[in-house]
mmCIF file of C-alpha atoms and ligand atoms in Angstrom:
data_model
loop_
_atom_site.group_PDB
_atom_site.id
_atom_site.type_symbol
_atom_site.label_atom_id
_atom_site.label_comp_id
_atom_site.label_asym_id
_atom_site.label_seq_id
_atom_site.Cartn_x
_atom_site.Cartn_y
_atom_site.Cartn_z
ATOM 1 C CA UNK A 23 -55.704 90.939 41.282
ATOM 2 C CA UNK A 24 -55.212 92.353 44.678
ATOM 3 C CA UNK A 25 -56.907 89.948 47.028
ATOM 4 C CA UNK A 26 -57.515 86.234 46.201
ATOM 5 C CA UNK A 27 -60.675 85.883 44.456
ATOM 6 C CA UNK A 28 -63.110 83.163 45.687
ATOM 7 C CA UNK A 29 -64.394 80.601 43.408
ATOM 8 C CA UNK A 30 -67.189 78.077 44.365
ATOM 9 C CA UNK A 31 -67.249 74.733 42.318
ATOM 10 C CA UNK A 32 -70.712 73.129 42.564
ATOM 11 C CA UNK A 33 -70.323 69.564 40.926
ATOM 12 C CA UNK A 34 -72.027 66.050 41.954
ATOM 13 C CA UNK A 35 -69.062 64.473 40.652
ATOM 14 C CA UNK A 36 -66.253 63.979 43.266
ATOM 15 C CA UNK A 37 -63.404 63.476 40.759
ATOM 16 C CA UNK A 38 -64.672 66.603 38.733
ATOM 17 C CA UNK A 39 -64.758 68.817 41.713
ATOM 18 C CA UNK A 40 -61.103 67.528 42.581
ATOM 19 C CA UNK A 41 -59.603 68.255 39.119
ATOM 20 C CA UNK A 42 -61.127 71.381 39.012
ATOM 21 C CA UNK A 43 -60.064 72.322 42.720
ATOM 22 C CA UNK A 44 -56.525 71.375 41.507
ATOM 23 C CA UNK A 45 -56.709 73.380 38.308
ATOM 24 C CA UNK A 46 -57.835 76.870 40.504
ATOM 25 C CA UNK A 47 -56.474 76.306 43.717
ATOM 26 C CA UNK A 48 -52.993 77.794 42.774
ATOM 27 C CA UNK A 49 -54.662 81.222 41.900
ATOM 28 C CA UNK A 50 -57.786 81.233 44.044
ATOM 29 C CA UNK A 51 -59.594 80.397 47.148
ATOM 30 C CA UNK A 52 -61.561 77.627 45.895
ATOM 31 C CA UNK A 53 -64.551 76.127 47.640
ATOM 32 C CA UNK A 54 -66.292 72.866 46.712
ATOM 33 C CA UNK A 55 -69.915 71.384 47.171
ATOM 34 C CA UNK A 56 -71.753 68.714 45.770
ATOM 35 C CA UNK A 57 -75.217 69.581 45.423
ATOM 36 C CA UNK A 58 -77.430 72.715 44.156
ATOM 37 C CA UNK A 59 -79.266 72.985 47.731
ATOM 38 C CA UNK A 60 -75.582 73.325 49.212
ATOM 39 C CA UNK A 61 -74.527 76.090 46.745
ATOM 40 C CA UNK A 62 -77.647 77.906 47.526
ATOM 41 C CA UNK A 63 -76.911 77.408 51.373
ATOM 42 C CA UNK A 64 -73.257 78.374 51.001
ATOM 43 C CA UNK A 65 -74.209 81.750 49.410
ATOM 44 C CA UNK A 66 -76.687 82.577 52.122
ATOM 45 C CA UNK A 67 -73.330 83.104 54.522
ATOM 46 C CA UNK A 68 -70.588 83.486 52.256
ATOM 47 C CA UNK A 69 -69.798 85.807 49.277
ATOM 48 C CA UNK A 70 -67.876 84.407 46.232
ATOM 49 C CA UNK A 71 -66.596 86.153 43.022
ATOM 50 C CA UNK A 72 -67.433 83.035 40.561
ATOM 51 C CA UNK A 73 -69.371 80.186 40.703
ATOM 52 C CA UNK A 74 -68.726 77.210 38.252
ATOM 53 C CA UNK A 75 -71.544 75.292 38.236
ATOM 54 C CA UNK A 76 -72.400 71.655 36.946
ATOM 55 C CA UNK A 77 -75.982 71.341 35.239
ATOM 56 C CA UNK A 78 -77.001 67.664 35.552
ATOM 57 C CA UNK A 79 -77.186 67.059 39.590
ATOM 58 C CA UNK A 80 -79.511 65.039 41.873
ATOM 59 C CA UNK A 81 -81.956 67.500 43.611
ATOM 60 C CA UNK A 82 -81.885 71.070 41.933
ATOM 61 C CA UNK A 83 -80.103 71.284 38.807
ATOM 62 C CA UNK A 84 -77.721 73.944 37.569
ATOM 63 C CA UNK A 85 -80.225 75.700 35.574
ATOM 64 C CA UNK A 86 -82.469 76.135 38.930
ATOM 65 C CA UNK A 87 -79.304 76.883 41.039
ATOM 66 C CA UNK A 88 -78.776 80.052 38.512
ATOM 67 C CA UNK A 89 -82.210 81.062 38.331
ATOM 68 C CA UNK A 90 -82.340 81.246 42.197
ATOM 69 C CA UNK A 91 -79.004 83.229 42.204
ATOM 70 C CA UNK A 92 -80.455 85.528 39.816
ATOM 71 C CA UNK A 93 -83.774 86.218 41.550
ATOM 72 C CA UNK A 94 -81.879 87.113 44.812
ATOM 73 C CA UNK A 95 -80.630 90.855 44.905
ATOM 74 C CA UNK A 96 -77.657 89.979 47.000
ATOM 75 C CA UNK A 97 -76.347 87.307 44.330
ATOM 76 C CA UNK A 98 -77.860 88.534 41.056
ATOM 77 C CA UNK A 99 -74.582 90.143 39.813
ATOM 78 C CA UNK A 100 -72.482 86.902 40.645
ATOM 79 C CA UNK A 101 -70.761 85.471 37.359
ATOM 80 C CA UNK A 102 -71.741 82.022 36.842
ATOM 81 C CA UNK A 103 -69.805 79.748 34.418
ATOM 82 C CA UNK A 104 -71.663 76.485 33.699
ATOM 83 C CA UNK A 105 -69.545 73.253 32.889
ATOM 84 C CA UNK A 106 -71.339 70.529 31.988
ATOM 85 C CA UNK A 107 -71.344 67.306 29.637
ATOM 86 C CA UNK A 108 -74.380 68.490 27.777
ATOM 87 C CA UNK A 109 -72.651 69.675 24.692
ATOM 88 C CA UNK A 110 -75.344 70.514 22.388
ATOM 89 C CA UNK A 111 -75.798 74.218 21.004
ATOM 90 C CA UNK A 112 -79.328 74.268 22.395
ATOM 91 C CA UNK A 113 -78.008 73.191 25.896
ATOM 92 C CA UNK A 114 -75.151 76.110 25.556
ATOM 93 C CA UNK A 115 -77.942 78.737 24.340
ATOM 94 C CA UNK A 116 -80.056 77.822 27.387
ATOM 95 C CA UNK A 117 -77.254 78.243 29.815
ATOM 96 C CA UNK A 118 -76.154 81.598 28.190
ATOM 97 C CA UNK A 119 -79.840 82.746 27.955
ATOM 98 C CA UNK A 120 -80.463 82.077 31.853
ATOM 99 C CA UNK A 121 -77.621 84.345 32.304
ATOM 100 C CA UNK A 122 -74.498 82.405 32.541
ATOM 101 C CA UNK A 123 -71.512 84.316 31.601
ATOM 102 C CA UNK A 124 -69.763 81.518 29.650
ATOM 103 C CA UNK A 125 -70.443 77.633 29.251
ATOM 104 C CA UNK A 126 -67.533 74.821 29.324
ATOM 105 C CA UNK A 127 -68.051 71.197 28.029
ATOM 106 C CA UNK A 128 -66.780 68.112 29.560
ATOM 107 C CA UNK A 129 -64.238 66.823 29.167
ATOM 108 C CA UNK A 130 -62.580 70.016 29.775
ATOM 109 C CA UNK A 131 -59.016 71.189 29.301
ATOM 110 C CA UNK A 132 -57.791 72.724 32.527
ATOM 111 C CA UNK A 133 -55.569 75.449 30.566
ATOM 112 C CA UNK A 134 -59.021 76.710 29.128
ATOM 113 C CA UNK A 135 -60.811 76.498 32.315
ATOM 114 C CA UNK A 136 -58.263 78.701 33.950
ATOM 115 C CA UNK A 137 -58.324 81.097 30.930
ATOM 116 C CA UNK A 138 -62.034 81.438 31.183
ATOM 117 C CA UNK A 139 -61.929 81.851 35.064
ATOM 118 C CA UNK A 140 -59.487 84.357 34.494
ATOM 119 C CA UNK A 141 -61.311 86.571 32.209
ATOM 120 C CA UNK A 142 -64.568 86.456 34.071
ATOM 121 C CA UNK A 143 -62.854 87.410 37.377
ATOM 122 C CA UNK A 144 -61.355 90.522 35.432
ATOM 123 C CA UNK A 145 -64.651 91.736 34.178
ATOM 124 C CA UNK A 146 -65.789 91.311 37.883
ATOM 125 C CA UNK A 147 -63.183 93.149 39.165
ATOM 126 C CA UNK A 148 -63.953 96.069 36.602
ATOM 127 C CA UNK A 149 -67.675 95.980 37.402
ATOM 128 C CA UNK A 150 -67.035 95.881 41.100
ATOM 129 C CA UNK A 151 -64.742 98.893 40.594
ATOM 130 C CA UNK A 152 -67.408 100.914 38.512
ATOM 131 C CA UNK A 153 -69.946 100.164 40.978
ATOM 132 C CA UNK A 154 -67.835 101.451 43.855
ATOM 133 C CA UNK A 155 -67.172 104.345 41.836
ATOM 134 C CA UNK A 156 -70.878 105.154 41.218
ATOM 135 C CA UNK A 157 -71.303 104.751 44.905
ATOM 136 C CA UNK A 158 -68.817 107.559 45.936
ATOM 137 C CA UNK A 159 -69.263 111.247 46.256
ATOM 138 C CA UNK A 160 -66.497 112.875 43.940
ATOM 139 C CA UNK A 161 -65.792 115.654 46.304
ATOM 140 C CA UNK A 162 -65.317 114.043 49.830
ATOM 141 C CA UNK A 163 -64.739 110.628 48.609
ATOM 142 C CA UNK A 164 -67.479 109.377 50.986
ATOM 143 C CA UNK A 165 -70.520 107.105 49.953
ATOM 144 C CA UNK A 166 -73.188 109.274 47.996
ATOM 145 C CA UNK A 167 -76.921 109.781 47.764
ATOM 146 C CA UNK A 168 -76.881 106.534 45.387
ATOM 147 C CA UNK A 169 -75.441 104.498 47.917
ATOM 148 C CA UNK A 170 -77.508 105.979 50.869
ATOM 149 C CA UNK A 171 -80.743 105.354 48.827
ATOM 150 C CA UNK A 172 -79.831 101.710 48.134
ATOM 151 C CA UNK A 173 -78.371 100.841 51.486
ATOM 152 C CA UNK A 174 -80.817 102.448 53.623
ATOM 153 C CA UNK A 175 -83.944 100.674 51.730
ATOM 154 C CA UNK A 176 -81.965 97.518 52.470
ATOM 155 C CA UNK A 177 -81.127 98.008 56.061
ATOM 156 C CA UNK A 178 -84.837 99.370 56.327
ATOM 157 C CA UNK A 179 -86.047 95.756 55.082
ATOM 158 C CA UNK A 180 -83.506 94.055 57.283
ATOM 159 C CA UNK A 181 -84.511 95.831 60.393
ATOM 160 C CA UNK A 182 -88.407 95.350 59.708
ATOM 161 C CA UNK A 183 -87.723 91.516 59.103
ATOM 162 C CA UNK A 184 -85.534 91.142 62.314
ATOM 163 C CA UNK A 185 -87.999 93.363 64.446
ATOM 164 C CA UNK A 186 -84.889 95.632 65.274
ATOM 165 C CA UNK A 187 -84.724 99.548 65.468
ATOM 166 C CA UNK A 188 -83.141 101.437 62.912
ATOM 167 C CA UNK A 189 -82.163 104.890 63.281
ATOM 168 C CA UNK A 190 -81.554 107.492 60.682
ATOM 169 C CA UNK A 191 -79.258 111.138 60.867
ATOM 170 C CA UNK A 192 -79.753 114.069 58.884
ATOM 171 C CA UNK A 193 -77.031 116.635 59.125
ATOM 172 C CA UNK A 194 -76.357 119.818 57.990
ATOM 173 C CA UNK A 195 -73.858 122.313 58.253
ATOM 174 C CA UNK A 196 -74.516 125.484 60.018
ATOM 175 C CA UNK A 197 -74.532 128.806 58.194
ATOM 176 C CA UNK A 198 -72.380 127.543 55.545
ATOM 177 C CA UNK A 199 -73.616 130.183 52.941
ATOM 178 C CA UNK A 200 -71.987 132.547 55.188
ATOM 179 C CA UNK A 201 -68.874 130.333 55.465
ATOM 180 C CA UNK A 202 -68.512 130.434 51.458
ATOM 181 C CA UNK A 203 -69.210 133.914 51.278
ATOM 182 C CA UNK A 204 -66.614 134.920 54.110
ATOM 183 C CA UNK A 205 -63.585 132.133 53.023
ATOM 184 C CA UNK A 206 -64.385 131.489 49.265
ATOM 185 C CA UNK A 207 -66.181 128.289 47.626
ATOM 186 C CA UNK A 208 -62.666 126.409 47.635
ATOM 187 C CA UNK A 209 -62.246 126.851 51.295
ATOM 188 C CA UNK A 210 -65.823 125.629 51.605
ATOM 189 C CA UNK A 211 -65.064 122.465 49.775
ATOM 190 C CA UNK A 212 -62.121 121.606 51.781
ATOM 191 C CA UNK A 213 -64.447 122.029 54.930
ATOM 192 C CA UNK A 214 -66.888 119.529 53.647
ATOM 193 C CA UNK A 215 -64.237 117.090 53.018
ATOM 194 C CA UNK A 216 -62.944 117.687 56.658
ATOM 195 C CA UNK A 217 -66.466 117.273 58.004
ATOM 196 C CA UNK A 218 -66.941 114.127 56.021
ATOM 197 C CA UNK A 219 -63.687 112.658 57.261
ATOM 198 C CA UNK A 220 -64.580 113.264 60.639
ATOM 199 C CA UNK A 221 -68.377 111.745 60.466
ATOM 200 C CA UNK A 222 -66.927 108.707 58.833
ATOM 201 C CA UNK A 223 -63.895 108.357 61.418
ATOM 202 C CA UNK A 224 -66.512 108.653 64.234
ATOM 203 C CA UNK A 225 -68.307 105.366 63.096
ATOM 204 C CA UNK A 226 -67.120 102.517 65.185
ATOM 205 C CA UNK A 227 -69.798 99.762 64.284
ATOM 206 C CA UNK A 228 -69.316 98.205 60.891
ATOM 207 C CA UNK A 229 -72.980 98.215 59.966
ATOM 208 C CA UNK A 230 -72.998 102.185 60.645
ATOM 209 C CA UNK A 231 -72.552 104.492 57.339
ATOM 210 C CA UNK A 232 -72.135 107.942 56.679
ATOM 211 C CA UNK A 233 -73.152 109.215 53.073
ATOM 212 C CA UNK A 234 -73.235 112.923 51.531
ATOM 213 C CA UNK A 235 -77.006 113.471 51.263
ATOM 214 C CA UNK A 236 -76.324 116.435 49.022
ATOM 215 C CA UNK A 237 -74.644 119.772 49.325
ATOM 216 C CA UNK A 238 -73.547 120.550 53.007
ATOM 217 C CA UNK A 239 -75.962 117.921 53.944
ATOM 218 C CA UNK A 240 -74.946 114.185 55.470
ATOM 219 C CA UNK A 241 -76.911 111.136 56.459
ATOM 220 C CA UNK A 242 -75.786 108.302 58.825
ATOM 221 C CA UNK A 243 -77.744 105.303 58.931
ATOM 222 C CA UNK A 244 -77.481 103.362 62.039
ATOM 223 C CA UNK A 245 -78.932 99.682 62.068
ATOM 224 C CA UNK A 246 -80.093 98.211 65.326
ATOM 225 C CA UNK A 247 -79.785 101.504 66.950
ATOM 226 C CA UNK A 248 -82.707 102.705 69.560
ATOM 227 C CA UNK A 249 -83.697 106.165 69.573
ATOM 228 C CA UNK A 250 -81.723 107.035 72.961
ATOM 229 C CA UNK A 251 -78.325 105.296 71.475
ATOM 230 C CA UNK A 252 -78.829 107.266 68.337
ATOM 231 C CA UNK A 253 -78.924 110.545 70.238
ATOM 232 C CA UNK A 254 -75.720 109.631 72.067
ATOM 233 C CA UNK A 255 -73.926 108.878 68.646
ATOM 234 C CA UNK A 256 -75.171 112.054 66.905
ATOM 235 C CA UNK A 257 -73.791 114.214 69.787
ATOM 236 C CA UNK A 258 -70.576 112.485 69.158
ATOM 237 C CA UNK A 259 -70.707 113.190 65.507
ATOM 238 C CA UNK A 260 -71.423 116.687 66.543
ATOM 239 C CA UNK A 261 -68.617 117.055 68.494
ATOM 240 C CA UNK A 262 -66.216 115.359 66.146
ATOM 241 C CA UNK A 263 -67.081 118.305 63.712
ATOM 242 C CA UNK A 264 -67.183 120.980 66.302
ATOM 243 C CA UNK A 265 -63.730 119.460 67.456
ATOM 244 C CA UNK A 266 -62.146 120.189 64.222
ATOM 245 C CA UNK A 267 -62.152 123.793 65.391
ATOM 246 C CA UNK A 268 -62.700 125.032 61.543
ATOM 247 C CA UNK A 269 -62.849 128.944 62.093
ATOM 248 C CA UNK A 270 -66.209 130.465 60.932
ATOM 249 C CA UNK A 271 -66.199 134.149 61.995
ATOM 250 C CA UNK A 272 -69.379 134.745 60.062
ATOM 251 C CA UNK A 273 -71.453 132.124 61.720
ATOM 252 C CA UNK A 274 -74.348 133.572 63.954
ATOM 253 C CA UNK A 275 -74.000 130.553 66.471
ATOM 254 C CA UNK A 276 -70.327 129.934 67.109
ATOM 255 C CA UNK A 277 -66.725 130.882 66.201
ATOM 256 C CA UNK A 278 -66.284 127.745 64.304
ATOM 257 C CA UNK A 279 -67.886 125.215 62.004
ATOM 258 C CA UNK A 280 -70.825 123.356 63.504
ATOM 259 C CA UNK A 281 -73.630 121.201 62.399
ATOM 260 C CA UNK A 282 -77.220 120.308 63.449
ATOM 261 C CA UNK A 283 -78.511 116.892 63.409
ATOM 262 C CA UNK A 284 -82.351 115.453 63.237
ATOM 263 C CA UNK A 285 -83.094 112.294 64.262
ATOM 264 C CA UNK A 286 -85.880 109.513 63.636
ATOM 265 C CA UNK A 287 -85.799 105.837 64.480
ATOM 266 C CA UNK A 288 -88.288 102.939 63.737
ATOM 267 C CA UNK A 289 -89.218 101.217 67.053
ATOM 268 C CA UNK A 290 -90.299 97.934 67.216
ATOM 269 C CA UNK A 291 -93.839 97.377 65.908
ATOM 270 C CA UNK A 292 -94.059 100.764 64.089
ATOM 271 C CA UNK A 293 -94.630 101.040 60.251
ATOM 272 C CA UNK A 294 -92.363 103.357 58.691
ATOM 273 C CA UNK A 295 -91.266 103.833 54.981
ATOM 274 C CA UNK A 296 -87.807 104.464 54.469
ATOM 275 C CA UNK A 297 -88.501 107.638 52.700
ATOM 276 C CA UNK A 298 -90.496 108.879 55.868
ATOM 277 C CA UNK A 299 -87.375 108.165 58.140
ATOM 278 C CA UNK A 300 -85.772 110.674 56.042
ATOM 279 C CA UNK A 301 -88.761 112.832 56.097
ATOM 280 C CA UNK A 302 -88.674 112.473 59.850
ATOM 281 C CA UNK A 303 -85.302 112.983 60.517
ATOM 282 C CA UNK A 304 -85.551 116.405 58.201
ATOM 283 C CA UNK A 305 -88.085 117.663 60.655
ATOM 284 C CA UNK A 306 -85.916 117.096 63.506
ATOM 285 C CA UNK A 307 -83.033 118.985 61.532
ATOM 286 C CA UNK A 308 -85.708 121.938 60.873
ATOM 287 C CA UNK A 309 -86.187 122.209 64.722
ATOM 288 C CA UNK A 310 -82.340 122.027 65.542
ATOM 289 C CA UNK A 311 -81.924 124.869 63.212
ATOM 290 C CA UNK A 312 -84.797 126.666 64.744
ATOM 291 C CA UNK A 313 -83.509 125.999 68.417
ATOM 292 C CA UNK A 314 -80.239 127.901 67.691
ATOM 293 C CA UNK A 315 -78.103 124.989 65.960
ATOM 294 C CA UNK A 316 -75.376 122.976 66.783
ATOM 295 C CA UNK A 317 -77.670 120.931 68.288
ATOM 296 C CA UNK A 318 -79.488 117.246 68.098
ATOM 297 C CA UNK A 319 -83.333 117.023 67.832
ATOM 298 C CA UNK A 320 -84.886 113.523 68.013
HETATM 299 P P1 LIG B 412 -78.407 126.875 57.796
HETATM 300 O O1 LIG B 412 -77.486 127.004 59.275
HETATM 301 O O2 LIG B 412 -79.661 127.229 57.920
HETATM 302 O O3 LIG B 412 -78.331 125.581 57.330
HETATM 303 O O4 LIG B 412 -77.478 128.066 56.719
HETATM 304 P P2 LIG B 412 -76.725 127.434 55.398
HETATM 305 O O5 LIG B 412 -76.417 128.861 54.923
HETATM 306 O O6 LIG B 412 -76.067 126.458 55.621
HETATM 307 O O7 LIG B 412 -78.272 127.038 54.605
HETATM 308 P P3 LIG B 412 -78.247 127.204 52.857
HETATM 309 O O8 LIG B 412 -78.893 125.708 52.459
HETATM 310 O O9 LIG B 412 -79.062 128.577 52.731
HETATM 311 O O10 LIG B 412 -76.765 126.761 52.365
HETATM 312 C C1 LIG B 412 -76.045 126.053 52.076
HETATM 313 C C2 LIG B 412 -74.936 126.396 51.518
HETATM 314 O O11 LIG B 412 -73.976 125.317 51.043
HETATM 315 C C3 LIG B 412 -75.119 127.036 50.129
HETATM 316 C C4 LIG B 412 -74.367 126.241 48.900
HETATM 317 O O12 LIG B 412 -73.376 127.257 48.136
HETATM 318 C C5 LIG B 412 -73.329 125.516 50.046
HETATM 319 N N1 LIG B 412 -72.959 124.354 49.371
HETATM 320 C C6 LIG B 412 -73.379 123.274 48.899
HETATM 321 N N2 LIG B 412 -73.024 122.300 48.317
HETATM 322 C C7 LIG B 412 -71.643 122.892 48.361
HETATM 323 C C8 LIG B 412 -70.390 122.544 48.085
HETATM 324 O O13 LIG B 412 -70.317 121.395 47.290
HETATM 325 N N3 LIG B 412 -69.188 123.470 48.031
HETATM 326 C C9 LIG B 412 -69.357 124.331 48.598
HETATM 327 N N4 LIG B 412 -68.162 125.080 48.983
HETATM 328 N N5 LIG B 412 -70.617 124.955 49.231
HETATM 329 C C10 LIG B 412 -71.419 124.216 48.982
HETATM 330 MG MG1 LIG B 413 -73.295 66.604 37.449
HETATM 331 MG MG1 LIG B 414 -78.853 122.881 53.767
HETATM 332 MG MG1 LIG B 415 -76.564 124.534 56.164
#
């Protein structure tokens, strides 16, 4: 495992917590809390790779904690191992049916806990890798349309909830068909890779992201960014591509490769669907093309 996995132990019994912590702390970053409420609060602010969850606890019990975890889109993929003194088949079946990945009965063997934790973390690691691969565009190796759609929806909900502006940029390479015709499709592919790299490299804020929207089109999602800020950022991206200086003698607007950009922003109080944002950005893009290309329209 490349980085140390994080494991959260939830158990009301201090001795159990201590023993479990001792069992796992050599291999993992271990956190302990003593109630279901504290576990849910913990997960609101920190992400972990695995949860070891007691069932019988005062307040909300382990079953309820698991249900809450499954309801939340941020945590529903988090693997949970129940650890309980309830050792009947019915208890175990209930835990597994609720979505726990494994069920360990108390008193437990440290070696078995270690092995089962390791197995779950290996599965988690593979799932994370698959998830990552499914979100990456094969040619440019930047986030793909699937990633864009999922994360734009999430950012849109967040900005609506927090009453902050959200800006979306749609970018399209100018006269790219002519580029392919002039330099060949392989050179076209290389050009797209360099543009993608330049766009991603120009993002400074961790919350901003660029994705390949399709073909020779890219999108940028800029949370907490006003229309004015988005224009400045779009021009930065436009320059980043222009400054690559990729020759394009067949272009009708420049001697090197350029992009046009359309912008849409949700200003506070306005109601927008996230797809409407993309449509509006597309209108801006159309105007940028119409206005002579290599420009930004908001
Ligand atoms: P405009 O300035 O109006 O955008 O002109 P354009 O030629 O860029 O627009 P158009 O949509 O007509 O052409 C887009 C071209 O992008 C056509 C297509 O072959 C090319 N293209 C799309 N995806 C890829 C790709 O993955 N690799 C390569 N090499 N070319 C691609
Ligand atoms: Mg208990
Ligand atoms: Mg296009
Ligand atoms: Mg184009």
